[in-house]
Amino acid sequence: MQFFNFFLNSSLLVLVLSMSTKTDGQVRKTIIVDQSGHGSFTTIQNAIDSVPSNNEAWTLIHVKAGIYNEKVTIPRDKPRILLQGESYSVQDTLTDSEGRHYFENCYIEGAVDFIWGNGRSIYQGCNLNVTASAQRSGMAAYITAQARDSVVDHSGFVFKEGWIFGTGPAYLGRAYKPYARVLFYRTRMSGIIVPQGWSAWNYVKKENSIVYAEVDCTGAGANKSKRVAWEKKLSSKDLSYLLDINTFINNGGWIQRQPKRGS
């Protein structure tokens, strides 16, 4: 049996897990997880365990604010589960790891590597609120920490037509792995972005393998005159590949099979 394993901080995001096409796209049941005892369960794992195997209907598990110190396992034979949190985080808000993901019109908040991992993802129209002021005075924030590990690793983060705002200073990203790949496309950036834009972190003098790029971005933070010299200029072929939802992440048309927002 195969499992999905991950650690969860309750945050204002929705995680969708779907492995099948047989669904009407409607959420049929909602389960509340609340550590205070006012929900259906006090742990996330107990809520997942309550969902029957081979469930035909979508189940929403709403996780109330709190710190849940548990390792969560979702068996592959429970294919239609949504996990939704309600609070905010400062560090590692969104663990975007292992797989293809699509985020649309999301609000994501944090200060330290608050979108990180080796996911293969597109963020369409997302608002990124940087909260550097939540840290010790003078510390910079880092929006992304992408973890692409080799030239044959297909992962990467693509941010399209979103907005970066909040309190700075902030870097667009720092390389968590040597082949980190992040693209900001037509993104509105406030003046909180540091002039150099990016950090190689532990890969100084190995920047040639890092793929960080900005294309057609606007705002005070989008001034590239003092960006790091190793920021990449993508070829038209590479840019088209990363921006096309079907070629980059939507293999098999899985996005169209997800439950409709507000259902």
Short mmCIF file of C-alpha atoms in Angstrom, two decimals:
data_model
loop_
_atom_site.label_atom_id
_atom_site.label_comp_id
_atom_site.label_asym_id
_atom_site.label_seq_id
_atom_site.Cartn_x
_atom_site.Cartn_y
_atom_site.Cartn_z
CA MET A 1 0.00 0.00 0.00
CA GLN A 2 1.24 3.51 -0.82
CA PHE A 3 0.84 6.48 1.50
CA PHE A 4 1.14 10.26 1.51
CA ASN A 5 3.24 11.38 4.48
CA PHE A 6 3.63 14.99 5.55
CA PHE A 7 3.81 17.31 8.54
CA LEU A 8 1.12 19.96 8.84
CA ASN A 9 1.02 23.45 10.30
CA SER A 10 -2.56 24.71 10.24
CA SER A 11 -2.55 27.54 7.69
CA LEU A 12 -4.88 29.38 5.34
CA LEU A 13 -4.46 26.96 2.47
CA VAL A 14 -6.30 24.03 0.98
CA LEU A 15 -4.56 20.75 0.20
CA VAL A 16 -6.35 18.61 -2.36
CA LEU A 17 -5.56 14.91 -2.77
CA SER A 18 -7.09 13.20 -5.79
CA MET A 19 -6.06 10.00 -7.53
CA SER A 20 -9.19 9.18 -9.51
CA THR A 21 -11.51 10.65 -12.13
CA LYS A 22 -14.76 9.25 -10.75
CA THR A 23 -16.26 12.17 -8.84
CA ASP A 24 -19.04 14.71 -9.26
CA GLY A 25 -16.90 17.53 -7.89
CA GLN A 26 -19.09 18.20 -4.83
CA VAL A 27 -18.00 18.19 -1.18
CA ARG A 28 -20.44 15.84 0.54
CA LYS A 29 -19.09 15.82 4.10
CA THR A 30 -17.20 18.21 6.38
CA ILE A 31 -15.21 17.05 9.42
CA ILE A 32 -13.97 19.54 12.04
CA VAL A 33 -10.65 18.97 13.83
CA ASP A 34 -10.31 21.09 16.98
CA GLN A 35 -7.79 20.56 19.78
CA SER A 36 -10.20 22.14 22.27
CA GLY A 37 -12.64 19.28 21.80
CA HIS A 38 -15.34 21.33 20.06
CA GLY A 39 -15.02 19.49 16.76
CA SER A 40 -15.49 15.97 15.50
CA PHE A 41 -11.90 14.99 16.37
CA THR A 42 -8.91 16.45 18.22
CA THR A 43 -6.26 15.08 15.83
CA ILE A 44 -5.91 15.26 12.07
CA GLN A 45 -5.03 11.59 11.79
CA ASN A 46 -8.19 10.48 13.59
CA ALA A 47 -10.24 12.55 11.16
CA ILE A 48 -8.51 10.93 8.19
CA ASP A 49 -8.95 7.48 9.70
CA SER A 50 -12.71 8.10 9.90
CA VAL A 51 -12.99 8.48 6.12
CA PRO A 52 -13.94 5.13 4.56
CA SER A 53 -11.60 3.45 2.10
CA ASN A 54 -12.36 4.00 -1.59
CA ASN A 55 -14.56 6.96 -0.71
CA GLU A 56 -16.64 8.04 -3.69
CA ALA A 57 -17.46 11.54 -2.36
CA TRP A 58 -15.19 14.44 -1.47
CA THR A 59 -14.64 14.96 2.27
CA LEU A 60 -13.44 18.31 3.64
CA ILE A 61 -11.38 18.14 6.85
CA HIS A 62 -11.35 21.62 8.39
CA VAL A 63 -8.46 22.03 10.84
CA LYS A 64 -9.00 24.72 13.47
CA ALA A 65 -6.09 26.93 14.49
CA GLY A 66 -3.40 25.27 16.57
CA ILE A 67 -0.07 23.43 16.50
CA TYR A 68 -0.64 19.78 15.66
CA ASN A 69 2.47 17.79 16.50
CA GLU A 70 1.67 14.70 14.50
CA LYS A 71 2.83 12.88 11.42
CA VAL A 72 -0.14 12.58 9.10
CA THR A 73 -0.60 9.57 6.82
CA ILE A 74 -3.22 9.49 4.07
CA PRO A 75 -3.56 6.06 2.42
CA ARG A 76 -3.83 5.96 -1.35
CA ASP A 77 -7.20 4.18 -1.06
CA LYS A 78 -8.74 7.39 0.39
CA PRO A 79 -8.51 9.49 -2.77
CA ARG A 80 -10.95 12.37 -2.19
CA ILE A 81 -9.85 14.32 0.87
CA LEU A 82 -9.35 18.08 1.26
CA LEU A 83 -7.41 19.49 4.24
CA GLN A 84 -8.14 23.12 5.07
CA GLY A 85 -6.59 25.22 7.84
CA GLU A 86 -7.54 28.64 9.15
CA SER A 87 -4.55 30.32 10.81
CA TYR A 88 -1.28 31.90 9.67
CA SER A 89 2.39 31.00 9.91
CA VAL A 90 5.77 32.76 9.85
CA GLN A 91 8.14 29.99 8.72
CA ASP A 92 7.55 27.11 6.26
CA THR A 93 3.89 28.09 5.83
CA LEU A 94 3.45 25.98 2.71
CA THR A 95 5.38 22.77 2.20
CA ASP A 96 5.11 22.44 -1.58
CA SER A 97 6.70 19.04 -2.06
CA GLU A 98 6.71 15.95 -4.26
CA GLY A 99 4.14 16.27 -7.00
CA ARG A 100 2.31 18.63 -9.32
CA HIS A 101 0.24 21.37 -7.72
CA TYR A 102 -1.94 24.28 -8.80
CA PHE A 103 -2.76 27.27 -6.58
CA GLU A 104 -5.22 29.90 -7.79
CA ASN A 105 -6.13 33.19 -6.10
CA CYS A 106 -4.57 32.06 -2.80
CA TYR A 107 -3.42 34.23 0.09
CA ILE A 108 -0.09 32.99 1.50
CA GLU A 109 1.64 34.69 4.44
CA GLY A 110 5.01 34.21 6.10
CA ALA A 111 8.58 35.39 6.56
CA VAL A 112 11.10 32.53 6.40
CA ASP A 113 11.05 30.16 3.41
CA PHE A 114 7.28 30.32 3.56
CA ILE A 115 6.87 28.50 0.24
CA TRP A 116 9.40 25.68 0.15
CA GLY A 117 10.00 22.17 -1.16
CA ASN A 118 10.53 20.29 -4.40
CA GLY A 119 7.04 20.65 -5.82
CA ARG A 120 6.24 21.25 -9.47
CA SER A 121 3.74 24.05 -9.12
CA ILE A 122 2.00 27.04 -10.65
CA TYR A 123 0.71 29.88 -8.46
CA GLN A 124 -1.86 31.80 -10.49
CA GLY A 125 -2.97 35.21 -9.21
CA CYS A 126 -1.77 34.56 -5.65
CA ASN A 127 -1.18 37.27 -3.04
CA LEU A 128 2.03 36.80 -1.03
CA ASN A 129 2.14 38.77 2.22
CA VAL A 130 5.67 39.06 3.60
CA THR A 131 5.81 39.53 7.37
CA ALA A 132 9.48 40.25 7.99
CA SER A 133 8.42 42.44 10.93
CA ALA A 134 7.38 39.25 12.76
CA GLN A 135 11.07 38.35 13.07
CA ARG A 136 13.92 39.95 14.98
CA SER A 137 14.64 43.49 13.85
CA GLY A 138 16.71 43.73 10.70
CA MET A 139 16.30 40.11 9.58
CA ALA A 140 15.38 39.65 5.94
CA ALA A 141 12.49 37.48 4.80
CA TYR A 142 12.73 34.76 2.14
CA ILE A 143 9.63 34.03 0.09
CA THR A 144 10.74 30.76 -1.52
CA ALA A 145 13.20 27.96 -0.78
CA GLN A 146 12.86 25.69 -3.79
CA ALA A 147 14.51 22.27 -3.61
CA ARG A 148 15.15 21.09 -7.17
CA ASP A 149 18.02 18.64 -6.74
CA SER A 150 19.33 17.84 -10.24
CA VAL A 151 19.14 18.82 -13.89
CA VAL A 152 16.66 15.98 -14.54
CA ASP A 153 14.42 17.04 -11.64
CA HIS A 154 11.25 18.55 -13.17
CA SER A 155 10.24 20.54 -10.10
CA GLY A 156 9.98 24.31 -9.87
CA PHE A 157 7.75 27.15 -8.66
CA VAL A 158 6.04 29.44 -11.19
CA PHE A 159 4.27 32.56 -9.91
CA LYS A 160 1.98 34.17 -12.49
CA GLU A 161 0.21 37.52 -12.29
CA GLY A 162 0.23 37.77 -8.51
CA TRP A 163 1.16 40.40 -5.94
CA ILE A 164 3.97 40.59 -3.37
CA PHE A 165 3.46 43.02 -0.50
CA GLY A 166 3.93 43.38 3.26
CA THR A 167 6.96 44.31 5.37
CA GLY A 168 10.53 43.83 4.26
CA PRO A 169 13.29 43.52 3.49
CA ALA A 170 12.62 40.35 1.53
CA TYR A 171 14.35 38.08 -0.97
CA LEU A 172 12.35 36.44 -3.73
CA GLY A 173 14.04 33.17 -2.83
CA ARG A 174 17.08 31.32 -1.60
CA ALA A 175 18.33 28.04 -3.01
CA TYR A 176 17.43 25.12 -0.77
CA LYS A 177 18.99 22.70 -3.26
CA PRO A 178 21.63 23.25 -6.00
CA TYR A 179 19.22 23.32 -8.97
CA ALA A 180 16.49 25.45 -7.41
CA ARG A 181 14.06 26.81 -10.01
CA VAL A 182 11.67 29.75 -9.48
CA LEU A 183 10.00 32.06 -12.00
CA PHE A 184 8.04 35.22 -11.26
CA TYR A 185 5.98 36.27 -14.28
CA ARG A 186 3.98 39.50 -14.55
CA THR A 187 4.04 39.79 -10.77
CA ARG A 188 3.45 43.11 -9.01
CA MET A 189 6.21 43.63 -6.44
CA SER A 190 6.17 46.27 -3.74
CA GLY A 191 9.36 48.01 -2.66
CA ILE A 192 10.10 45.45 0.07
CA ILE A 193 12.19 43.30 -2.32
CA VAL A 194 15.95 43.70 -1.73
CA PRO A 195 17.85 45.05 -4.77
CA GLN A 196 19.79 41.81 -5.34
CA GLY A 197 16.53 39.84 -5.39
CA TRP A 198 17.91 36.35 -4.75
CA SER A 199 20.24 34.42 -2.46
CA ALA A 200 22.35 31.38 -3.36
CA TRP A 201 22.41 30.49 0.36
CA ASN A 202 24.67 27.41 0.70
CA TYR A 203 25.53 27.37 -3.01
CA VAL A 204 27.70 30.47 -3.36
CA LYS A 205 30.08 30.02 -6.33
CA LYS A 206 27.77 27.29 -7.63
CA GLU A 207 25.08 29.63 -8.92
CA ASN A 208 25.24 28.46 -12.54
CA SER A 209 22.93 25.56 -11.74
CA ILE A 210 20.30 27.75 -10.04
CA VAL A 211 17.39 28.88 -12.24
CA TYR A 212 15.91 32.10 -10.86
CA ALA A 213 14.10 34.38 -13.29
CA GLU A 214 11.73 37.34 -13.48
CA VAL A 215 9.77 38.24 -16.59
CA ASP A 216 7.59 41.33 -17.16
CA CYS A 217 7.18 42.10 -13.45
CA THR A 218 6.09 45.54 -12.23
CA GLY A 219 6.29 47.74 -9.15
CA ALA A 220 9.09 49.27 -7.10
CA GLY A 221 10.44 45.85 -6.15
CA ALA A 222 10.75 44.74 -9.76
CA ASN A 223 13.70 47.02 -10.54
CA LYS A 224 16.37 44.59 -11.81
CA SER A 225 19.25 47.04 -12.17
CA LYS A 226 21.02 45.65 -9.08
CA ARG A 227 19.91 42.02 -9.29
CA VAL A 228 22.45 39.23 -8.81
CA ALA A 229 24.49 38.68 -11.96
CA TRP A 230 23.53 35.01 -12.08
CA GLU A 231 19.78 35.55 -12.42
CA LYS A 232 18.74 33.64 -15.54
CA LYS A 233 17.29 34.95 -18.78
CA LEU A 234 15.06 32.14 -19.98
CA SER A 235 14.82 31.13 -23.62
CA SER A 236 11.41 31.51 -25.25
CA LYS A 237 11.12 27.71 -25.28
CA ASP A 238 11.84 27.33 -21.57
CA LEU A 239 9.56 30.23 -20.69
CA SER A 240 6.67 28.78 -22.71
CA TYR A 241 7.14 25.39 -21.06
CA LEU A 242 7.01 26.80 -17.53
CA LEU A 243 4.07 29.12 -18.16
CA ASP A 244 1.86 26.58 -19.93
CA ILE A 245 -0.26 24.89 -17.29
CA ASN A 246 -0.78 21.83 -19.49
CA THR A 247 2.87 21.18 -20.30
CA PHE A 248 4.27 21.98 -16.86
CA ILE A 249 1.79 20.48 -14.39
CA ASN A 250 -1.51 19.36 -15.91
CA ASN A 251 -0.45 16.02 -17.39
CA GLY A 252 -3.56 13.87 -17.74
CA GLY A 253 -5.95 16.76 -17.13
CA TRP A 254 -6.11 16.23 -13.34
CA ILE A 255 -6.85 19.89 -12.57
CA GLN A 256 -10.23 19.78 -14.30
CA ARG A 257 -11.26 16.89 -12.05
CA GLN A 258 -10.88 18.74 -8.76
CA PRO A 259 -13.89 19.79 -6.62
CA LYS A 260 -15.30 23.20 -7.42
CA ARG A 261 -14.52 26.04 -5.02
CA GLY A 262 -17.46 26.82 -2.76
CA SER A 263 -19.14 23.45 -3.33
#
